PDB file of C-alpha atoms in Angstrom:
ATOM      1  CA  MET A1109      33.171  56.695  10.164  1.00  0.00           C
ATOM      2  CA  LYS A1110      35.504  53.710  10.720  1.00  0.00           C
ATOM      3  CA  ILE A1111      34.746  53.827  14.457  1.00  0.00           C
ATOM      4  CA  LYS A1112      31.020  53.827  13.803  1.00  0.00           C
ATOM      5  CA  LEU A1113      31.309  50.899  11.379  1.00  0.00           C
ATOM      6  CA  ALA A1114      33.423  48.981  13.858  1.00  0.00           C
ATOM      7  CA  THR A1115      30.888  49.663  16.608  1.00  0.00           C
ATOM      8  CA  ILE A1116      27.991  48.533  14.429  1.00  0.00           C
ATOM      9  CA  LEU A1117      29.880  45.373  13.433  1.00  0.00           C
ATOM     10  CA  LEU A1118      30.681  44.568  17.053  1.00  0.00           C
ATOM     11  CA  LEU A1119      27.052  45.058  18.066  1.00  0.00           C
ATOM     12  CA  PHE A1120      25.925  42.862  15.174  1.00  0.00           C
ATOM     13  CA  LEU A1121      28.323  40.060  16.119  1.00  0.00           C
ATOM     14  CA  PHE A1122      27.339  40.398  19.770  1.00  0.00           C
ATOM     15  CA  GLY A1123      23.664  40.031  18.784  1.00  0.00           C
ATOM     16  CA  ILE A1124      24.410  36.861  16.821  1.00  0.00           C
ATOM     17  CA  ALA A1125      26.407  35.379  19.691  1.00  0.00           C
ATOM     18  CA  LEU A1126      23.685  36.261  22.185  1.00  0.00           C
ATOM     19  CA  GLY A1127      21.078  34.671  19.932  1.00  0.00           C
ATOM     20  CA  VAL A1128      23.094  31.450  19.703  1.00  0.00           C
ATOM     21  CA  VAL A1129      23.489  31.298  23.491  1.00  0.00           C
ATOM     22  CA  ILE A1130      19.778  31.895  24.074  1.00  0.00           C
ATOM     23  CA  ASP A1131      18.804  29.352  21.421  1.00  0.00           C
ATOM     24  CA  ARG A1132      21.053  26.677  22.899  1.00  0.00           C
ATOM     25  CA  THR A1133      19.846  27.389  26.418  1.00  0.00           C
ATOM     26  CA  VAL A1134      16.184  27.183  25.435  1.00  0.00           C
ATOM     27  CA  PHE A1135      16.711  24.073  23.348  1.00  0.00           C
ATOM     28  CA  ALA A1136      18.657  22.343  26.126  1.00  0.00           C
ATOM     29  CA  ASN A1137      15.734  22.843  28.513  1.00  0.00           C
ATOM     30  CA  LYS A1138      13.159  21.295  26.159  1.00  0.00           C
ATOM     31  CA  VAL A1139      11.800  17.807  26.769  1.00  0.00           C
ATOM     32  CA  GLN A1140      14.074  14.841  26.238  1.00  0.00           C
ATOM     33  CA  ASP A1141      13.621  12.184  23.538  1.00  0.00           C
ATOM     34  CA  VAL A1142      13.469  14.867  20.831  1.00  0.00           C
ATOM     35  CA  ASP A1143      14.819  13.776  17.444  1.00  0.00           C
ATOM     36  CA  SER A1144      15.801  17.208  16.084  1.00  0.00           C
ATOM     37  CA  ASP A1145      14.548  20.723  15.470  1.00  0.00           C
ATOM     38  CA  ALA A1146      13.372  19.755  12.006  1.00  0.00           C
ATOM     39  CA  HIS A1147       9.685  19.263  11.358  1.00  0.00           C
ATOM     40  CA  SER A1148       7.808  17.820   8.450  1.00  0.00           C
ATOM     41  CA  VAL A1149       5.746  19.533   5.800  1.00  0.00           C
ATOM     42  CA  ARG A1150       3.058  17.134   4.640  1.00  0.00           C
ATOM     43  CA  LEU A1151       0.593  16.906   1.782  1.00  0.00           C
ATOM     44  CA  GLY A1152      -2.614  15.977   3.616  1.00  0.00           C
ATOM     45  CA  GLY A1153      -5.863  15.124   1.853  1.00  0.00           C
ATOM     46  CA  TYR A1154      -5.928  11.453   2.908  1.00  0.00           C
ATOM     47  CA  SER A1155      -7.656   9.924   5.914  1.00  0.00           C
ATOM     48  CA  LEU A1156      -5.014   7.358   6.968  1.00  0.00           C
ATOM     49  CA  ILE A1157      -1.729   8.649   5.553  1.00  0.00           C
ATOM     50  CA  ASN A1158       0.111  11.959   5.693  1.00  0.00           C
ATOM     51  CA  PRO A1159       2.626  11.994   2.824  1.00  0.00           C
ATOM     52  CA  LEU A1160       5.933  13.669   3.541  1.00  0.00           C
ATOM     53  CA  LEU A1161       6.755  16.489   1.126  1.00  0.00           C
ATOM     54  CA  GLU A1162       9.831  18.127   2.580  1.00  0.00           C
ATOM     55  CA  CYS A1163      11.680  18.865   5.778  1.00  0.00           C
ATOM     56  CA  GLU A1164      11.703  22.312   7.300  1.00  0.00           C
ATOM     57  CA  VAL A1165      13.414  23.875  10.300  1.00  0.00           C
ATOM     58  CA  GLY A1166      11.362  25.868  12.731  1.00  0.00           C
ATOM     59  CA  SER A1167      10.756  26.355  16.423  1.00  0.00           C
ATOM     60  CA  GLU A1168       6.967  26.493  16.393  1.00  0.00           C
ATOM     61  CA  LYS A1169       6.639  22.716  16.350  1.00  0.00           C
ATOM     62  CA  LEU A1170       8.436  22.497  19.695  1.00  0.00           C
ATOM     63  CA  THR A1171       5.257  23.744  21.335  1.00  0.00           C
ATOM     64  CA  GLN A1172       3.567  20.555  20.081  1.00  0.00           C
ATOM     65  CA  ARG A1173       6.010  18.270  21.865  1.00  0.00           C
ATOM     66  CA  TYR A1174       4.757  15.973  24.573  1.00  0.00           C
ATOM     67  CA  THR A1175       6.357  15.999  27.987  1.00  0.00           C
ATOM     68  CA  SER A1176       8.227  12.711  28.131  1.00  0.00           C
ATOM     69  CA  PHE A1177       6.329   9.887  29.831  1.00  0.00           C
ATOM     70  CA  LYS A1178       9.042   7.291  29.295  1.00  0.00           C
ATOM     71  CA  TYR A1179       9.354   6.616  33.016  1.00  0.00           C
ATOM     72  CA  LYS A1180       5.621   5.815  33.191  1.00  0.00           C
ATOM     73  CA  ILE A1181       5.961   3.249  30.413  1.00  0.00           C
ATOM     74  CA  GLN A1182       9.001   1.748  32.126  1.00  0.00           C
ATOM     75  CA  ASP A1183       7.115   1.546  35.437  1.00  0.00           C
ATOM     76  CA  GLU A1184       4.212  -0.214  33.707  1.00  0.00           C
ATOM     77  CA  VAL A1185       6.538  -2.708  32.003  1.00  0.00           C
ATOM     78  CA  ASP A1186       8.297  -3.406  35.313  1.00  0.00           C
ATOM     79  CA  LYS A1187       4.950  -3.938  37.035  1.00  0.00           C
ATOM     80  CA  LEU A1188       3.796  -6.412  34.362  1.00  0.00           C
ATOM     81  CA  LYS A1189       7.058  -8.334  34.605  1.00  0.00           C
ATOM     82  CA  LYS A1190       6.897  -8.421  38.393  1.00  0.00           C
ATOM     83  CA  SER A1191       3.351  -9.810  38.283  1.00  0.00           C
ATOM     84  CA  GLY A1192       4.463 -12.578  35.918  1.00  0.00           C
ATOM     85  CA  ASP A1193       2.065 -11.526  33.155  1.00  0.00           C
ATOM     86  CA  VAL A1194       5.074 -11.098  30.856  1.00  0.00           C
ATOM     87  CA  GLU A1195       8.684 -12.203  31.064  1.00  0.00           C
ATOM     88  CA  GLU A1196      10.062  -9.626  28.640  1.00  0.00           C
ATOM     89  CA  MET A1197       8.471  -6.650  26.923  1.00  0.00           C
ATOM     90  CA  ALA A1198       9.624  -3.986  24.479  1.00  0.00           C
ATOM     91  CA  VAL A1199       7.676  -0.825  23.648  1.00  0.00           C
ATOM     92  CA  TYR A1200       8.068   1.763  20.897  1.00  0.00           C
ATOM     93  CA  PHE A1201       6.048   4.985  20.757  1.00  0.00           C
ATOM     94  CA  ARG A1202       6.270   7.663  18.066  1.00  0.00           C
ATOM     95  CA  ASP A1203       4.291  10.835  17.550  1.00  0.00           C
ATOM     96  CA  LEU A1204       3.624  10.841  13.814  1.00  0.00           C
ATOM     97  CA  ASN A1205       3.219  14.602  13.634  1.00  0.00           C
ATOM     98  CA  ASN A1206       6.733  15.537  14.721  1.00  0.00           C
ATOM     99  CA  GLY A1207       8.812  12.424  15.337  1.00  0.00           C
ATOM    100  CA  PHE A1208       8.931  12.527  19.152  1.00  0.00           C
ATOM    101  CA  SER A1209       9.697   8.943  20.180  1.00  0.00           C
ATOM    102  CA  ILE A1210      10.148   6.766  23.245  1.00  0.00           C
ATOM    103  CA  GLY A1211      11.702   3.322  23.340  1.00  0.00           C
ATOM    104  CA  ILE A1212      11.758   0.722  26.103  1.00  0.00           C
ATOM    105  CA  ASN A1213      14.033  -2.240  25.299  1.00  0.00           C
ATOM    106  CA  GLN A1214      13.672  -1.082  21.710  1.00  0.00           C
ATOM    107  CA  ASP A1215      16.670  -3.094  20.466  1.00  0.00           C
ATOM    108  CA  MET A1216      15.632  -6.381  22.097  1.00  0.00           C
ATOM    109  CA  GLY A1217      15.119  -9.176  19.550  1.00  0.00           C
ATOM    110  CA  PHE A1218      11.851 -11.082  19.066  1.00  0.00           C
ATOM    111  CA  THR A1219      10.375 -13.453  16.493  1.00  0.00           C
ATOM    112  CA  PRO A1220       7.938 -11.409  14.370  1.00  0.00           C
ATOM    113  CA  ALA A1221       5.744 -14.387  13.387  1.00  0.00           C
ATOM    114  CA  SER A1222       2.484 -13.153  11.783  1.00  0.00           C
ATOM    115  CA  LEU A1223       3.807  -9.604  11.709  1.00  0.00           C
ATOM    116  CA  LEU A1224       5.602 -10.699   8.521  1.00  0.00           C
ATOM    117  CA  LYS A1225       2.276 -10.711   6.706  1.00  0.00           C
ATOM    118  CA  LEU A1226       2.445  -6.929   6.455  1.00  0.00           C
ATOM    119  CA  PRO A1227       5.590  -6.844   4.266  1.00  0.00           C
ATOM    120  CA  VAL A1228       4.040  -9.548   2.049  1.00  0.00           C
ATOM    121  CA  MET A1229       1.084  -7.224   1.421  1.00  0.00           C
ATOM    122  CA  MET A1230       3.475  -4.353   0.778  1.00  0.00           C
ATOM    123  CA  ALA A1231       5.467  -6.446  -1.707  1.00  0.00           C
ATOM    124  CA  TYR A1232       2.318  -7.221  -3.710  1.00  0.00           C
ATOM    125  CA  PHE A1233       1.168  -3.606  -3.679  1.00  0.00           C
ATOM    126  CA  LYS A1234       4.639  -2.467  -4.766  1.00  0.00           C
ATOM    127  CA  GLN A1235       4.578  -4.933  -7.655  1.00  0.00           C
ATOM    128  CA  SER A1236       1.078  -3.784  -8.636  1.00  0.00           C
ATOM    129  CA  GLU A1237       2.439  -0.291  -9.293  1.00  0.00           C
ATOM    130  CA  SER A1238       4.279  -1.652 -12.334  1.00  0.00           C
ATOM    131  CA  ASP A1239       1.863  -4.532 -13.035  1.00  0.00           C
ATOM    132  CA  PRO A1240      -1.701  -3.669 -11.902  1.00  0.00           C
ATOM    133  CA  SER A1241      -3.016  -7.022 -13.146  1.00  0.00           C
ATOM    134  CA  ILE A1242      -1.220  -8.881 -10.352  1.00  0.00           C
ATOM    135  CA  LEU A1243      -3.961  -8.065  -7.830  1.00  0.00           C
ATOM    136  CA  LYS A1244      -6.621  -9.597 -10.078  1.00  0.00           C
ATOM    137  CA  LYS A1245      -4.814 -12.887 -10.582  1.00  0.00           C
ATOM    138  CA  SER A1246      -6.587 -15.907  -9.158  1.00  0.00           C
ATOM    139  CA  TYR A1247      -5.099 -18.933  -7.386  1.00  0.00           C
ATOM    140  CA  LYS A1248      -6.755 -22.146  -6.268  1.00  0.00           C
ATOM    141  CA  TYR A1249      -6.369 -23.236  -2.667  1.00  0.00           C
ATOM    142  CA  THR A1250      -5.523 -26.959  -2.790  1.00  0.00           C
ATOM    143  CA  ASP A1251      -3.246 -27.436   0.211  1.00  0.00           C
ATOM    144  CA  TYR A1252      -4.338 -30.183   2.607  1.00  0.00           C
ATOM    145  CA  GLU A1253      -2.192 -28.804   5.413  1.00  0.00           C
ATOM    146  CA  ASP A1254      -4.041 -26.303   7.592  1.00  0.00           C
ATOM    147  CA  ARG A1255      -1.422 -23.836   8.781  1.00  0.00           C
ATOM    148  CA  ASN A1256      -3.830 -22.226  11.251  1.00  0.00           C
ATOM    149  CA  VAL A1257      -4.237 -25.293  13.489  1.00  0.00           C
ATOM    150  CA  GLY A1258      -1.609 -24.267  16.026  1.00  0.00           C
ATOM    151  CA  GLU A1259      -2.650 -20.610  16.266  1.00  0.00           C
ATOM    152  CA  HIS A1260      -4.250 -19.202  19.394  1.00  0.00           C
ATOM    153  CA  VAL A1261      -6.246 -16.742  17.288  1.00  0.00           C
ATOM    154  CA  LYS A1262      -7.751 -18.620  14.342  1.00  0.00           C
ATOM    155  CA  PRO A1263      -9.301 -16.966  11.266  1.00  0.00           C
ATOM    156  CA  ARG A1264     -12.979 -16.131  11.715  1.00  0.00           C
ATOM    157  CA  GLN A1265     -13.496 -17.025   8.059  1.00  0.00           C
ATOM    158  CA  SER A1266     -11.689 -20.086   6.706  1.00  0.00           C
ATOM    159  CA  MET A1267     -10.676 -20.697   3.122  1.00  0.00           C
ATOM    160  CA  GLU A1268     -12.361 -23.564   1.279  1.00  0.00           C
ATOM    161  CA  ARG A1269     -10.178 -26.197  -0.336  1.00  0.00           C
ATOM    162  CA  GLY A1270     -10.653 -26.294  -4.113  1.00  0.00           C
ATOM    163  CA  GLN A1271     -11.887 -22.683  -4.188  1.00  0.00           C
ATOM    164  CA  SER A1272     -10.082 -19.996  -6.215  1.00  0.00           C
ATOM    165  CA  TYR A1273      -9.254 -16.628  -4.694  1.00  0.00           C
ATOM    166  CA  THR A1274      -7.945 -13.403  -6.193  1.00  0.00           C
ATOM    167  CA  VAL A1275      -4.754 -11.892  -4.847  1.00  0.00           C
ATOM    168  CA  GLU A1276      -6.781  -8.991  -3.432  1.00  0.00           C
ATOM    169  CA  ASP A1277      -9.007 -11.409  -1.521  1.00  0.00           C
ATOM    170  CA  LEU A1278      -6.015 -13.386  -0.258  1.00  0.00           C
ATOM    171  CA  ILE A1279      -4.322 -10.195   0.968  1.00  0.00           C
ATOM    172  CA  TYR A1280      -7.498  -9.209   2.803  1.00  0.00           C
ATOM    173  CA  ARG A1281      -7.766 -12.644   4.473  1.00  0.00           C
ATOM    174  CA  MET A1282      -4.062 -12.730   5.321  1.00  0.00           C
ATOM    175  CA  ILE A1283      -4.181  -9.338   7.050  1.00  0.00           C
ATOM    176  CA  VAL A1284      -7.696  -9.046   8.481  1.00  0.00           C
ATOM    177  CA  PHE A1285      -8.032 -12.668   9.658  1.00  0.00           C
ATOM    178  CA  SER A1286      -4.272 -13.351   9.922  1.00  0.00           C
ATOM    179  CA  ASP A1287      -4.849 -16.428   7.756  1.00  0.00           C
ATOM    180  CA  ASN A1288      -1.643 -18.445   7.384  1.00  0.00           C
ATOM    181  CA  ASN A1289      -3.098 -20.442   4.479  1.00  0.00           C
ATOM    182  CA  ALA A1290      -3.740 -17.249   2.528  1.00  0.00           C
ATOM    183  CA  MET A1291      -0.209 -16.070   3.267  1.00  0.00           C
ATOM    184  CA  ALA A1292       1.295 -19.372   2.072  1.00  0.00           C
ATOM    185  CA  LEU A1293      -0.570 -19.124  -1.231  1.00  0.00           C
ATOM    186  CA  LEU A1294       0.563 -15.538  -1.728  1.00  0.00           C
ATOM    187  CA  VAL A1295       4.187 -16.297  -0.864  1.00  0.00           C
ATOM    188  CA  GLU A1296       4.244 -19.266  -3.239  1.00  0.00           C
ATOM    189  CA  ASN A1297       3.181 -17.083  -6.161  1.00  0.00           C
ATOM    190  CA  LEU A1298       5.445 -14.069  -5.721  1.00  0.00           C
ATOM    191  CA  PRO A1299       9.129 -14.323  -6.705  1.00  0.00           C
ATOM    192  CA  LEU A1300      11.453 -14.168  -3.710  1.00  0.00           C
ATOM    193  CA  PRO A1301      13.465 -11.198  -5.042  1.00  0.00           C
ATOM    194  CA  ILE A1302      10.262  -9.109  -5.026  1.00  0.00           C
ATOM    195  CA  GLN A1303       9.429 -10.191  -1.475  1.00  0.00           C
ATOM    196  CA  ASP A1304      12.974  -9.600  -0.267  1.00  0.00           C
ATOM    197  CA  LYS A1305      13.162  -6.123  -1.765  1.00  0.00           C
ATOM    198  CA  VAL A1306      10.824  -4.763   0.921  1.00  0.00           C
ATOM    199  CA  TYR A1307      13.344  -5.848   3.569  1.00  0.00           C
ATOM    200  CA  THR A1308      16.485  -4.789   1.723  1.00  0.00           C
ATOM    201  CA  ASP A1309      14.989  -1.376   0.945  1.00  0.00           C
ATOM    202  CA  LEU A1310      14.413  -0.870   4.674  1.00  0.00           C
ATOM    203  CA  ASP A1311      17.685  -2.515   5.710  1.00  0.00           C
ATOM    204  CA  ILE A1312      15.874  -5.205   7.726  1.00  0.00           C
ATOM    205  CA  SER A1313      16.964  -8.860   7.988  1.00  0.00           C
ATOM    206  CA  ILE A1314      15.306 -11.056   5.358  1.00  0.00           C
ATOM    207  CA  PRO A1315      13.268 -14.003   6.722  1.00  0.00           C
ATOM    208  CA  GLY A1316      15.111 -17.254   6.026  1.00  0.00           C
ATOM    209  CA  VAL A1317      18.521 -15.564   5.908  1.00  0.00           C
ATOM    210  CA  ARG A1318      18.793 -14.858   9.627  1.00  0.00           C
ATOM    211  CA  GLY A1319      20.571 -17.292  11.893  1.00  0.00           C
ATOM    212  CA  VAL A1320      18.259 -17.025  14.927  1.00  0.00           C
ATOM    213  CA  ASP A1321      14.525 -16.697  15.510  1.00  0.00           C
ATOM    214  CA  ASP A1322      14.621 -13.604  17.692  1.00  0.00           C
ATOM    215  CA  TYR A1323      16.058 -11.159  15.209  1.00  0.00           C
ATOM    216  CA  MET A1324      13.597  -8.269  14.923  1.00  0.00           C
ATOM    217  CA  SER A1325      13.109  -5.394  17.365  1.00  0.00           C
ATOM    218  CA  VAL A1326      10.182  -3.048  17.932  1.00  0.00           C
ATOM    219  CA  SER A1327      12.111  -0.197  16.335  1.00  0.00           C
ATOM    220  CA  ASP A1328      12.885  -2.383  13.288  1.00  0.00           C
ATOM    221  CA  TYR A1329       9.288  -3.369  12.699  1.00  0.00           C
ATOM    222  CA  ALA A1330       7.940   0.125  13.342  1.00  0.00           C
ATOM    223  CA  ALA A1331       9.614   1.144  10.059  1.00  0.00           C
ATOM    224  CA  PHE A1332       6.898  -0.670   8.079  1.00  0.00           C
ATOM    225  CA  PHE A1333       4.156   1.433   9.637  1.00  0.00           C
ATOM    226  CA  ARG A1334       6.135   4.650   9.337  1.00  0.00           C
ATOM    227  CA  ILE A1335       6.685   4.283   5.598  1.00  0.00           C
ATOM    228  CA  LEU A1336       3.017   3.459   5.084  1.00  0.00           C
ATOM    229  CA  TYR A1337       1.938   6.564   6.990  1.00  0.00           C
ATOM    230  CA  ASN A1338       4.495   8.725   5.184  1.00  0.00           C
ATOM    231  CA  ALA A1339       3.653   7.114   1.800  1.00  0.00           C
ATOM    232  CA  SER A1340       7.395   7.040   1.217  1.00  0.00           C
ATOM    233  CA  TYR A1341       7.597   3.507  -0.230  1.00  0.00           C
ATOM    234  CA  LEU A1342       4.256   2.670  -1.825  1.00  0.00           C
ATOM    235  CA  SER A1343       2.211   5.154  -3.808  1.00  0.00           C
ATOM    236  CA  LYS A1344      -0.133   7.385  -1.829  1.00  0.00           C
ATOM    237  CA  ASP A1345      -3.169   5.382  -3.002  1.00  0.00           C
ATOM    238  CA  ASN A1346      -1.578   2.040  -2.126  1.00  0.00           C
ATOM    239  CA  SER A1347      -0.376   3.300   1.249  1.00  0.00           C
ATOM    240  CA  GLN A1348      -3.920   4.462   2.005  1.00  0.00           C
ATOM    241  CA  LYS A1349      -5.288   1.132   0.800  1.00  0.00           C
ATOM    242  CA  ALA A1350      -2.870  -0.899   2.939  1.00  0.00           C
ATOM    243  CA  LEU A1351      -3.688   1.053   6.091  1.00  0.00           C
ATOM    244  CA  GLY A1352      -7.390   0.781   5.273  1.00  0.00           C
ATOM    245  CA  ILE A1353      -7.091  -3.012   5.336  1.00  0.00           C
ATOM    246  CA  LEU A1354      -5.174  -2.818   8.621  1.00  0.00           C
ATOM    247  CA  THR A1355      -8.054  -0.864  10.216  1.00  0.00           C
ATOM    248  CA  LYS A1356     -10.226  -3.968   9.682  1.00  0.00           C
ATOM    249  CA  VAL A1357      -7.925  -6.438  11.473  1.00  0.00           C
ATOM    250  CA  ASP A1358     -10.009  -8.949  13.438  1.00  0.00           C
ATOM    251  CA  PHE A1359      -8.150  -8.699  16.749  1.00  0.00           C
ATOM    252  CA  ALA A1360      -9.982  -6.791  19.474  1.00  0.00           C
ATOM    253  CA  GLN A1361      -7.383  -7.452  22.163  1.00  0.00           C
ATOM    254  CA  GLY A1362      -4.053  -5.694  22.571  1.00  0.00           C
ATOM    255  CA  ILE A1363      -3.649  -2.147  21.296  1.00  0.00           C
ATOM    256  CA  ARG A1364      -7.254  -1.736  20.147  1.00  0.00           C
ATOM    257  CA  ALA A1365      -8.604  -2.709  23.566  1.00  0.00           C
ATOM    258  CA  GLY A1366      -6.626   0.108  25.164  1.00  0.00           C
ATOM    259  CA  VAL A1367      -8.307   2.955  23.285  1.00  0.00           C
ATOM    260  CA  PRO A1368     -11.967   3.985  22.891  1.00  0.00           C
ATOM    261  CA  SER A1369     -13.821   2.045  20.191  1.00  0.00           C
ATOM    262  CA  ASN A1370     -14.521   5.215  18.199  1.00  0.00           C
ATOM    263  CA  ILE A1371     -10.802   5.862  17.652  1.00  0.00           C
ATOM    264  CA  PRO A1372      -9.606   4.285  14.363  1.00  0.00           C
ATOM    265  CA  VAL A1373      -6.649   1.921  14.712  1.00  0.00           C
ATOM    266  CA  ALA A1374      -4.627   0.374  11.870  1.00  0.00           C
ATOM    267  CA  ASN A1375      -2.778  -2.555  13.402  1.00  0.00           C
ATOM    268  CA  LYS A1376      -1.227  -5.980  12.930  1.00  0.00           C
ATOM    269  CA  PHE A1377      -0.650  -8.550  15.656  1.00  0.00           C
ATOM    270  CA  GLY A1378       1.560 -11.606  15.730  1.00  0.00           C
ATOM    271  CA  GLU A1379       1.913 -14.702  17.891  1.00  0.00           C
ATOM    272  CA  ARG A1380       4.552 -17.386  18.180  1.00  0.00           C
ATOM    273  CA  GLU A1381       4.360 -20.458  20.416  1.00  0.00           C
ATOM    274  CA  GLU A1382       7.235 -22.829  20.956  1.00  0.00           C
ATOM    275  CA  GLY A1383       6.835 -25.256  23.803  1.00  0.00           C
ATOM    276  CA  ASN A1384       6.064 -23.289  26.947  1.00  0.00           C
ATOM    277  CA  ASN A1385       7.286 -20.043  25.441  1.00  0.00           C
ATOM    278  CA  GLN A1386       4.763 -17.651  23.950  1.00  0.00           C
ATOM    279  CA  GLN A1387       5.413 -14.443  22.067  1.00  0.00           C
ATOM    280  CA  VAL A1388       2.599 -11.953  21.474  1.00  0.00           C
ATOM    281  CA  HIS A1389       3.104  -8.700  19.556  1.00  0.00           C
ATOM    282  CA  ASP A1390       0.935  -5.849  18.341  1.00  0.00           C
ATOM    283  CA  PHE A1391       1.752  -2.766  16.272  1.00  0.00           C
ATOM    284  CA  GLY A1392      -0.558  -0.039  15.141  1.00  0.00           C
ATOM    285  CA  ILE A1393      -1.283   3.564  14.293  1.00  0.00           C
ATOM    286  CA  ILE A1394      -3.822   5.149  16.620  1.00  0.00           C
ATOM    287  CA  TYR A1395      -5.663   7.976  14.842  1.00  0.00           C
ATOM    288  CA  TYR A1396      -6.451  10.131  17.850  1.00  0.00           C
ATOM    289  CA  ASN A1397      -8.042  13.259  16.346  1.00  0.00           C
ATOM    290  CA  ASP A1398      -5.229  15.396  14.896  1.00  0.00           C
ATOM    291  CA  HIS A1399      -2.590  13.606  16.987  1.00  0.00           C
ATOM    292  CA  PRO A1400      -1.930  10.201  15.369  1.00  0.00           C
ATOM    293  CA  TYR A1401       0.750   8.079  16.985  1.00  0.00           C
ATOM    294  CA  LEU A1402       2.470   4.768  16.362  1.00  0.00           C
ATOM    295  CA  LEU A1403       2.675   2.147  19.072  1.00  0.00           C
ATOM    296  CA  GLY A1404       4.470  -1.180  18.957  1.00  0.00           C
ATOM    297  CA  VAL A1405       4.660  -3.763  21.756  1.00  0.00           C
ATOM    298  CA  MET A1406       6.470  -7.096  21.649  1.00  0.00           C
ATOM    299  CA  SER A1407       6.366  -9.576  24.524  1.00  0.00           C
ATOM    300  CA  ARG A1408       7.474 -12.965  25.781  1.00  0.00           C
ATOM    301  CA  GLY A1409       5.673 -14.999  28.398  1.00  0.00           C
ATOM    302  CA  LYS A1410       3.743 -18.163  29.190  1.00  0.00           C
ATOM    303  CA  ASP A1411       0.127 -17.080  28.669  1.00  0.00           C
ATOM    304  CA  PHE A1412      -1.295 -15.541  25.477  1.00  0.00           C
ATOM    305  CA  ASP A1413      -4.271 -13.918  27.187  1.00  0.00           C
ATOM    306  CA  LYS A1414      -2.153 -12.339  29.919  1.00  0.00           C
ATOM    307  CA  GLN A1415       0.290 -11.004  27.346  1.00  0.00           C
ATOM    308  CA  ALA A1416      -2.505  -9.592  25.183  1.00  0.00           C
ATOM    309  CA  ALA A1417      -4.009  -7.968  28.298  1.00  0.00           C
ATOM    310  CA  SER A1418      -0.582  -6.523  29.140  1.00  0.00           C
ATOM    311  CA  ILE A1419      -0.364  -4.946  25.681  1.00  0.00           C
ATOM    312  CA  LYS A1420      -3.825  -3.495  26.293  1.00  0.00           C
ATOM    313  CA  ASP A1421      -2.602  -2.001  29.589  1.00  0.00           C
ATOM    314  CA  ILE A1422       0.367  -0.348  27.853  1.00  0.00           C
ATOM    315  CA  SER A1423      -1.907   0.974  25.110  1.00  0.00           C
ATOM    316  CA  ARG A1424      -4.444   2.354  27.591  1.00  0.00           C
ATOM    317  CA  MET A1425      -1.761   4.049  29.695  1.00  0.00           C
ATOM    318  CA  ILE A1426      -0.174   5.738  26.664  1.00  0.00           C
ATOM    319  CA  TYR A1427      -3.550   6.832  25.313  1.00  0.00           C
ATOM    320  CA  SER A1428      -4.371   8.450  28.667  1.00  0.00           C
ATOM    321  CA  GLN A1429      -1.043  10.315  28.611  1.00  0.00           C
ATOM    322  CA  ILE A1430      -1.693  11.637  25.105  1.00  0.00           C
ATOM    323  CA  GLN A1431      -5.260  12.587  25.989  1.00  0.00           C
ATOM    324  CA  LYS A1432      -4.144  14.560  29.067  1.00  0.00           C
ATOM    325  CA  GLN A1433      -1.393  16.433  27.263  1.00  0.00           C
ATOM    326  CA  VAL A1434      -3.501  17.272  24.210  1.00  0.00           C
ATOM    327  CA  LYS A1435      -6.109  18.852  26.477  1.00  0.00           C
ATOM    328  CA  LEU A1436      -3.524  21.030  28.246  1.00  0.00           C
TER     329      LEU A1436
END
């Protein structure tokens, strides 16, 4: 009996060891750029968000992984730099279903510029969860300084001096038309600790505290979109609302231009001009059927239009890669 038990135990241990070896071998041969073997269980039921409920371990999600196309992105970035259309470019891609990500120069610092309007919206929506009346408050626009004068992309609808606007309307104008005057009015009327909390909660440098302009990377800024999609910072309704506003952004160049017009895109662009130096950025979630993904591109160069067209080229190339692999 002891011999039989010993034999069974040895066979059992051998089976476990063999399983570990096989598992490691299979996992080692999977595509690169994989975060982990954990996949997300999500709530569903919303059109623009997919709230995270829990984390689960399982191998079935590995079949949903994309074959890495990092080298194709790198080749495209190198080509754009060689042509002179951009001087520097950083790209961040993330599959929002399973966390597969690719980064090109993802730690390179840039000046976020108008991208900072997104955390202002998030700060107001966060505050509204404890004080719903804040979104209905009204403020009069009296500033004689037009903060949109130096922008390459000017608001399609301008604010009228002497007119009062609700916070909800100002948020819409700030995001959809990238109106700097609307942002200034919102920032003036929200205590700094509330604005700063969005950054501190995400462990991102607070504007005004940093020592240099180029302090934010594509991977840093991507966190704002990830927490909106996951509904892990704002409530589910407010996350859905924020992304809904972002789908209306009045900027047809960049990421949006690289995907078919029938594909919803929730994005925010930013521009910064200082002398001969131009920075153009665009971040967004592309809702491609059941395969939504996050794309962020930040660039430096001399020509806004060439940089915007370069972002479009990156977006189009990545969309084509996703489309091919989804159809396989």
